[in-house]
């Protein structure tokens, strides 16, 4: 936010009393003034308008101001009469600001007010009534009618009977209570019920919710804790109560603080309870200032450094990016979304080690609980003791049953994992042997005399395809291992989604063309920007497109559709192929499970592609899902990724097309240190074809001597040598290279971080894993180190 905007908001907020008095005074004789409104109410309404305008400027939300102005305009007078039309009020406010405020500040205020005026000319948004298609639509209607008829007990009984009939507690909240509250708000805002009726129904709903708590699952201690609070003097607490109860239903421990809690007390509660999430509700725009203050205090309080803050309430539903500007970590539209977002927020936190010891057998205490119906009568005391023992025994039985069930599920999971591992190893052996047979035949052909150029070309292309397949299989294995051990590091940058998708399409186009399939691409008119790792996101969509092509017939159709849904980018890969069996949908993203849509049509693979997609998307704080209507009905894979707020000045990394052209690549002296003669020969030939001067050293001692004699510009170093470690060779070469002008490149089969770090510590500039691409070798000649130290001249 600019300093001018911040100053504008501050001046409006601090001076709202004086500005409101001046406006009321100017409008005193106006024909548009509602004379029936008391002067005190006029002043309060004026201050509210100004305070909301200040909040919209402070938190850069013209859309929130537009919504407020439209709401005031369409609000029936019977609900909340205003002392004058909002347009007249805004006219007076503009005049005062232009006269009293600095020119730059007045310009900011004028811009927001003009935008709000323009919004009045557009069609106003009307709140829809509750959908009749909800799972418990009839129960919701009966429940709401009972509340409006002041039949609180009837409303409670119909809910309890539904639970006894098998309706889930979560469904009661999501499909009955939550939509009923939305409908009550709509009925009040449209003047169909009074504020007294709305308050009664809300109080009755809170009573019903309090009676549902015995059905919450509390047999085990939750290791996830949420603190729920309303900012400032918020009166609309029932929405937050619903959210807190839904968290309890889903196994969380919740600490409900409600409204009017000092920010310092909120922070202390978070720190002392070890809570991972703070859910904070704000339903009034003017309370955004207080919400931002609470967030600042929590962020700076000792013990709250790892707390994630989830903001919610009406303003956040109107402006999908508002949560970022108040300093929160995320927002959610409803209780179900809040649980999903909260689970995602705490994924990055280290999980507490689960207790392996079995719960101790509860000791049954036969003493009478203090203060519970105590009596001098012995029979009464014994009866109370029996009730206490019975409750403890029931709870112990429930805990024991839950423990037995958990152990059975773990045993089944282990058996399934072991079976999948065996299947995977058998599949791995088969898939790795697959490319070897045609490669061996191609080599046999190339050894024959008088081969035609066509056969030579065909043999070469066969070997190239099979090598690519083996490399793909090995890369999938390595990526799965890195992700499983948390060793994937994303190199994030600002990306245009269209560029990422085009790179993915370029990768899979040969496969799609080979099957003569039709790829239809649909991009939105407005660019969608993401923050992510371009290579990994390209891998995600290339895998999905490859999967779609693999399970679609020749001349089939594949669709790649994108759109922006609030603050998320949604990318769908659809096909009209073989579809997915509904029983397999839940396992398509599971590691070591190859989705067998049709073994007759499968193109092989390790079953890791979709698992990698899911894990890479989740590393980008996104989600992926699969859907299919069944066999031969095609499939849809949908990816959701966080989208950046639209900006004009994003900068992007230089593309590959800006690299030096091949004719500008200088010739370099290259020393290849490799003990495997075949590999050394091939690398030497490649460097020679690229116009360089290669030499080969088969061991470390020879390499050190040749380095002193020829002073190479590039050293390609195998880390496993027969006479000494490649790391020792690198260290000695770096000692001899006093000017640090030689580019030392480690080339090895080890892809782990430990070997990378060791190579860097011993003087290697780059680290590549075998096999190395020709393009990588070509780019070594223009490595920044050589271009800056040695210049671009090279050896002529």
PDB file of N, CA and C in Angstrom, residues 670-675 683 687 697 699-700 703-704 714-721 724-734 743-749 759 762-768 770 780:
ATOM      1  N   UNK A 670      39.153 -29.144 -22.733  1.00  0.00           N
ATOM      2  CA  UNK A 670      38.360 -29.944 -21.803  1.00  0.00           C
ATOM      3  C   UNK A 670      39.178 -31.152 -21.357  1.00  0.00           C
ATOM      4  N   UNK A 671      39.189 -31.399 -20.053  1.00  0.00           N
ATOM      5  CA  UNK A 671      39.828 -32.585 -19.485  1.00  0.00           C
ATOM      6  C   UNK A 671      38.732 -33.473 -18.905  1.00  0.00           C
ATOM      7  N   UNK A 672      38.619 -34.695 -19.448  1.00  0.00           N
ATOM      8  CA  UNK A 672      37.605 -35.656 -19.006  1.00  0.00           C
ATOM      9  C   UNK A 672      38.291 -36.689 -18.128  1.00  0.00           C
ATOM     10  N   UNK A 673      37.896 -36.760 -16.864  1.00  0.00           N
ATOM     11  CA  UNK A 673      38.507 -37.697 -15.906  1.00  0.00           C
ATOM     12  C   UNK A 673      37.478 -38.790 -15.646  1.00  0.00           C
ATOM     13  N   UNK A 674      37.659 -39.933 -16.287  1.00  0.00           N
ATOM     14  CA  UNK A 674      36.669 -41.015 -16.252  1.00  0.00           C
ATOM     15  C   UNK A 674      37.389 -42.340 -16.483  1.00  0.00           C
ATOM     16  N   UNK A 675      37.152 -43.321 -15.571  1.00  0.00           N
ATOM     17  CA  UNK A 675      37.863 -44.586 -15.682  1.00  0.00           C
ATOM     18  C   UNK A 675      37.129 -45.597 -16.565  1.00  0.00           C
ATOM     19  N   UNK A 683      31.848 -39.188 -24.234  1.00  0.00           N
ATOM     20  CA  UNK A 683      31.873 -37.781 -23.820  1.00  0.00           C
ATOM     21  C   UNK A 683      32.904 -37.016 -24.636  1.00  0.00           C
ATOM     22  N   UNK A 687      32.142 -33.758 -27.076  1.00  0.00           N
ATOM     23  CA  UNK A 687      32.840 -32.466 -26.955  1.00  0.00           C
ATOM     24  C   UNK A 687      33.541 -32.111 -28.276  1.00  0.00           C
ATOM     25  N   UNK A 697      41.635 -38.575 -19.080  1.00  0.00           N
ATOM     26  CA  UNK A 697      42.520 -39.132 -18.053  1.00  0.00           C
ATOM     27  C   UNK A 697      41.772 -40.262 -17.363  1.00  0.00           C
ATOM     28  N   UNK A 699      42.522 -41.956 -14.599  1.00  0.00           N
ATOM     29  CA  UNK A 699      42.624 -42.041 -13.142  1.00  0.00           C
ATOM     30  C   UNK A 699      43.027 -40.689 -12.574  1.00  0.00           C
ATOM     31  N   UNK A 700      43.062 -40.603 -11.244  1.00  0.00           N
ATOM     32  CA  UNK A 700      43.331 -39.332 -10.599  1.00  0.00           C
ATOM     33  C   UNK A 700      44.745 -38.831 -10.804  1.00  0.00           C
ATOM     34  N   UNK A 703      45.227 -37.463 -14.206  1.00  0.00           N
ATOM     35  CA  UNK A 703      44.453 -36.224 -14.350  1.00  0.00           C
ATOM     36  C   UNK A 703      45.210 -35.027 -13.778  1.00  0.00           C
ATOM     37  N   UNK A 704      45.829 -35.206 -12.615  1.00  0.00           N
ATOM     38  CA  UNK A 704      46.560 -34.098 -11.986  1.00  0.00           C
ATOM     39  C   UNK A 704      47.751 -33.690 -12.853  1.00  0.00           C
ATOM     40  N   UNK A 714      37.783 -26.491 -18.801  1.00  0.00           N
ATOM     41  CA  UNK A 714      36.676 -27.276 -18.245  1.00  0.00           C
ATOM     42  C   UNK A 714      37.207 -28.637 -17.822  1.00  0.00           C
ATOM     43  N   UNK A 715      36.843 -29.084 -16.626  1.00  0.00           N
ATOM     44  CA  UNK A 715      37.180 -30.425 -16.149  1.00  0.00           C
ATOM     45  C   UNK A 715      35.867 -31.152 -15.858  1.00  0.00           C
ATOM     46  N   UNK A 716      35.664 -32.298 -16.517  1.00  0.00           N
ATOM     47  CA  UNK A 716      34.506 -33.155 -16.243  1.00  0.00           C
ATOM     48  C   UNK A 716      35.009 -34.330 -15.425  1.00  0.00           C
ATOM     49  N   UNK A 717      34.579 -34.424 -14.176  1.00  0.00           N
ATOM     50  CA  UNK A 717      35.215 -35.299 -13.191  1.00  0.00           C
ATOM     51  C   UNK A 717      34.244 -36.354 -12.665  1.00  0.00           C
ATOM     52  N   UNK A 718      34.596 -37.637 -12.883  1.00  0.00           N
ATOM     53  CA  UNK A 718      33.871 -38.742 -12.255  1.00  0.00           C
ATOM     54  C   UNK A 718      34.328 -38.840 -10.803  1.00  0.00           C
ATOM     55  N   UNK A 719      33.402 -39.000  -9.866  1.00  0.00           N
ATOM     56  CA  UNK A 719      33.772 -39.015  -8.446  1.00  0.00           C
ATOM     57  C   UNK A 719      34.248 -40.391  -7.977  1.00  0.00           C
ATOM     58  N   UNK A 720      34.095 -41.445  -8.794  1.00  0.00           N
ATOM     59  CA  UNK A 720      34.542 -42.791  -8.421  1.00  0.00           C
ATOM     60  C   UNK A 720      35.694 -43.186  -9.345  1.00  0.00           C
ATOM     61  N   UNK A 721      36.934 -43.048  -8.874  1.00  0.00           N
ATOM     62  CA  UNK A 721      38.128 -43.363  -9.664  1.00  0.00           C
ATOM     63  C   UNK A 721      38.882 -44.529  -9.037  1.00  0.00           C
ATOM     64  N   UNK A 724      42.141 -42.987  -6.523  1.00  0.00           N
ATOM     65  CA  UNK A 724      41.866 -42.015  -5.469  1.00  0.00           C
ATOM     66  C   UNK A 724      40.441 -41.482  -5.650  1.00  0.00           C
ATOM     67  N   UNK A 725      39.948 -40.833  -4.613  1.00  0.00           N
ATOM     68  CA  UNK A 725      38.596 -40.286  -4.673  1.00  0.00           C
ATOM     69  C   UNK A 725      38.542 -39.095  -5.616  1.00  0.00           C
ATOM     70  N   UNK A 726      37.415 -38.994  -6.352  1.00  0.00           N
ATOM     71  CA  UNK A 726      37.235 -37.838  -7.217  1.00  0.00           C
ATOM     72  C   UNK A 726      37.206 -36.545  -6.428  1.00  0.00           C
ATOM     73  N   UNK A 727      36.731 -36.587  -5.194  1.00  0.00           N
ATOM     74  CA  UNK A 727      36.718 -35.385  -4.350  1.00  0.00           C
ATOM     75  C   UNK A 727      38.145 -34.937  -4.043  1.00  0.00           C
ATOM     76  N   UNK A 728      39.041 -35.902  -3.811  1.00  0.00           N
ATOM     77  CA  UNK A 728      40.446 -35.556  -3.568  1.00  0.00           C
ATOM     78  C   UNK A 728      41.073 -34.934  -4.807  1.00  0.00           C
ATOM     79  N   UNK A 729      40.695 -35.460  -5.977  1.00  0.00           N
ATOM     80  CA  UNK A 729      41.214 -34.903  -7.224  1.00  0.00           C
ATOM     81  C   UNK A 729      40.732 -33.463  -7.384  1.00  0.00           C
ATOM     82  N   UNK A 730      39.448 -33.234  -7.126  1.00  0.00           N
ATOM     83  CA  UNK A 730      38.891 -31.893  -7.252  1.00  0.00           C
ATOM     84  C   UNK A 730      39.597 -30.922  -6.310  1.00  0.00           C
ATOM     85  N   UNK A 731      39.870 -31.376  -5.089  1.00  0.00           N
ATOM     86  CA  UNK A 731      40.538 -30.508  -4.119  1.00  0.00           C
ATOM     87  C   UNK A 731      41.954 -30.152  -4.572  1.00  0.00           C
ATOM     88  N   UNK A 732      42.670 -31.128  -5.151  1.00  0.00           N
ATOM     89  CA  UNK A 732      44.026 -30.879  -5.620  1.00  0.00           C
ATOM     90  C   UNK A 732      44.014 -29.959  -6.848  1.00  0.00           C
ATOM     91  N   UNK A 733      43.069 -30.175  -7.759  1.00  0.00           N
ATOM     92  CA  UNK A 733      42.984 -29.314  -8.944  1.00  0.00           C
ATOM     93  C   UNK A 733      42.671 -27.875  -8.541  1.00  0.00           C
ATOM     94  N   UNK A 734      41.816 -27.738  -7.549  1.00  0.00           N
ATOM     95  CA  UNK A 734      41.473 -26.378  -7.115  1.00  0.00           C
ATOM     96  C   UNK A 734      42.684 -25.708  -6.460  1.00  0.00           C
ATOM     97  N   UNK A 743      36.548 -24.363 -14.713  1.00  0.00           N
ATOM     98  CA  UNK A 743      35.213 -24.844 -14.359  1.00  0.00           C
ATOM     99  C   UNK A 743      35.293 -26.347 -14.095  1.00  0.00           C
ATOM    100  N   UNK A 744      35.096 -26.761 -12.846  1.00  0.00           N
ATOM    101  CA  UNK A 744      35.157 -28.181 -12.476  1.00  0.00           C
ATOM    102  C   UNK A 744      33.739 -28.691 -12.326  1.00  0.00           C
ATOM    103  N   UNK A 745      33.420 -29.715 -13.128  1.00  0.00           N
ATOM    104  CA  UNK A 745      32.065 -30.265 -13.178  1.00  0.00           C
ATOM    105  C   UNK A 745      32.093 -31.709 -12.686  1.00  0.00           C
ATOM    106  N   UNK A 746      31.381 -31.983 -11.606  1.00  0.00           N
ATOM    107  CA  UNK A 746      31.283 -33.356 -11.110  1.00  0.00           C
ATOM    108  C   UNK A 746      30.218 -34.086 -11.911  1.00  0.00           C
ATOM    109  N   UNK A 747      30.559 -35.303 -12.383  1.00  0.00           N
ATOM    110  CA  UNK A 747      29.631 -36.138 -13.143  1.00  0.00           C
ATOM    111  C   UNK A 747      29.590 -37.514 -12.486  1.00  0.00           C
ATOM    112  N   UNK A 748      28.435 -37.886 -11.910  1.00  0.00           N
ATOM    113  CA  UNK A 748      28.374 -39.098 -11.103  1.00  0.00           C
ATOM    114  C   UNK A 748      26.986 -39.700 -11.163  1.00  0.00           C
ATOM    115  N   UNK A 749      26.861 -40.886 -10.622  1.00  0.00           N
ATOM    116  CA  UNK A 749      25.561 -41.536 -10.551  1.00  0.00           C
ATOM    117  C   UNK A 749      24.814 -41.241  -9.268  1.00  0.00           C
ATOM    118  N   UNK A 759      30.783 -32.366  -2.948  1.00  0.00           N
ATOM    119  CA  UNK A 759      31.431 -31.909  -4.184  1.00  0.00           C
ATOM    120  C   UNK A 759      31.646 -30.400  -4.151  1.00  0.00           C
ATOM    121  N   UNK A 762      34.532 -29.453  -1.913  1.00  0.00           N
ATOM    122  CA  UNK A 762      35.858 -29.815  -2.426  1.00  0.00           C
ATOM    123  C   UNK A 762      36.222 -29.063  -3.707  1.00  0.00           C
ATOM    124  N   UNK A 763      35.398 -28.086  -4.091  1.00  0.00           N
ATOM    125  CA  UNK A 763      35.800 -27.205  -5.182  1.00  0.00           C
ATOM    126  C   UNK A 763      35.070 -27.378  -6.480  1.00  0.00           C
ATOM    127  N   UNK A 764      34.060 -28.235  -6.558  1.00  0.00           N
ATOM    128  CA  UNK A 764      33.315 -28.403  -7.807  1.00  0.00           C
ATOM    129  C   UNK A 764      32.341 -27.244  -7.993  1.00  0.00           C
ATOM    130  N   UNK A 765      32.286 -26.740  -9.235  1.00  0.00           N
ATOM    131  CA  UNK A 765      31.371 -25.640  -9.541  1.00  0.00           C
ATOM    132  C   UNK A 765      29.979 -26.140  -9.895  1.00  0.00           C
ATOM    133  N   UNK A 766      29.889 -27.282 -10.562  1.00  0.00           N
ATOM    134  CA  UNK A 766      28.602 -27.835 -10.981  1.00  0.00           C
ATOM    135  C   UNK A 766      28.552 -29.313 -10.628  1.00  0.00           C
ATOM    136  N   UNK A 767      27.333 -29.852 -10.576  1.00  0.00           N
ATOM    137  CA  UNK A 767      27.130 -31.249 -10.199  1.00  0.00           C
ATOM    138  C   UNK A 767      26.042 -31.824 -11.095  1.00  0.00           C
ATOM    139  N   UNK A 768      26.380 -32.835 -11.895  1.00  0.00           N
ATOM    140  CA  UNK A 768      25.415 -33.446 -12.803  1.00  0.00           C
ATOM    141  C   UNK A 768      25.363 -34.948 -12.562  1.00  0.00           C
ATOM    142  N   UNK A 770      24.596 -38.744 -14.017  1.00  0.00           N
ATOM    143  CA  UNK A 770      24.586 -39.515 -15.250  1.00  0.00           C
ATOM    144  C   UNK A 770      23.205 -40.108 -15.490  1.00  0.00           C
ATOM    145  N   UNK A 780      28.030 -25.834 -21.136  1.00  0.00           N
ATOM    146  CA  UNK A 780      29.185 -25.646 -20.258  1.00  0.00           C
ATOM    147  C   UNK A 780      30.158 -24.620 -20.838  1.00  0.00           C
TER     148      UNK A 780
END
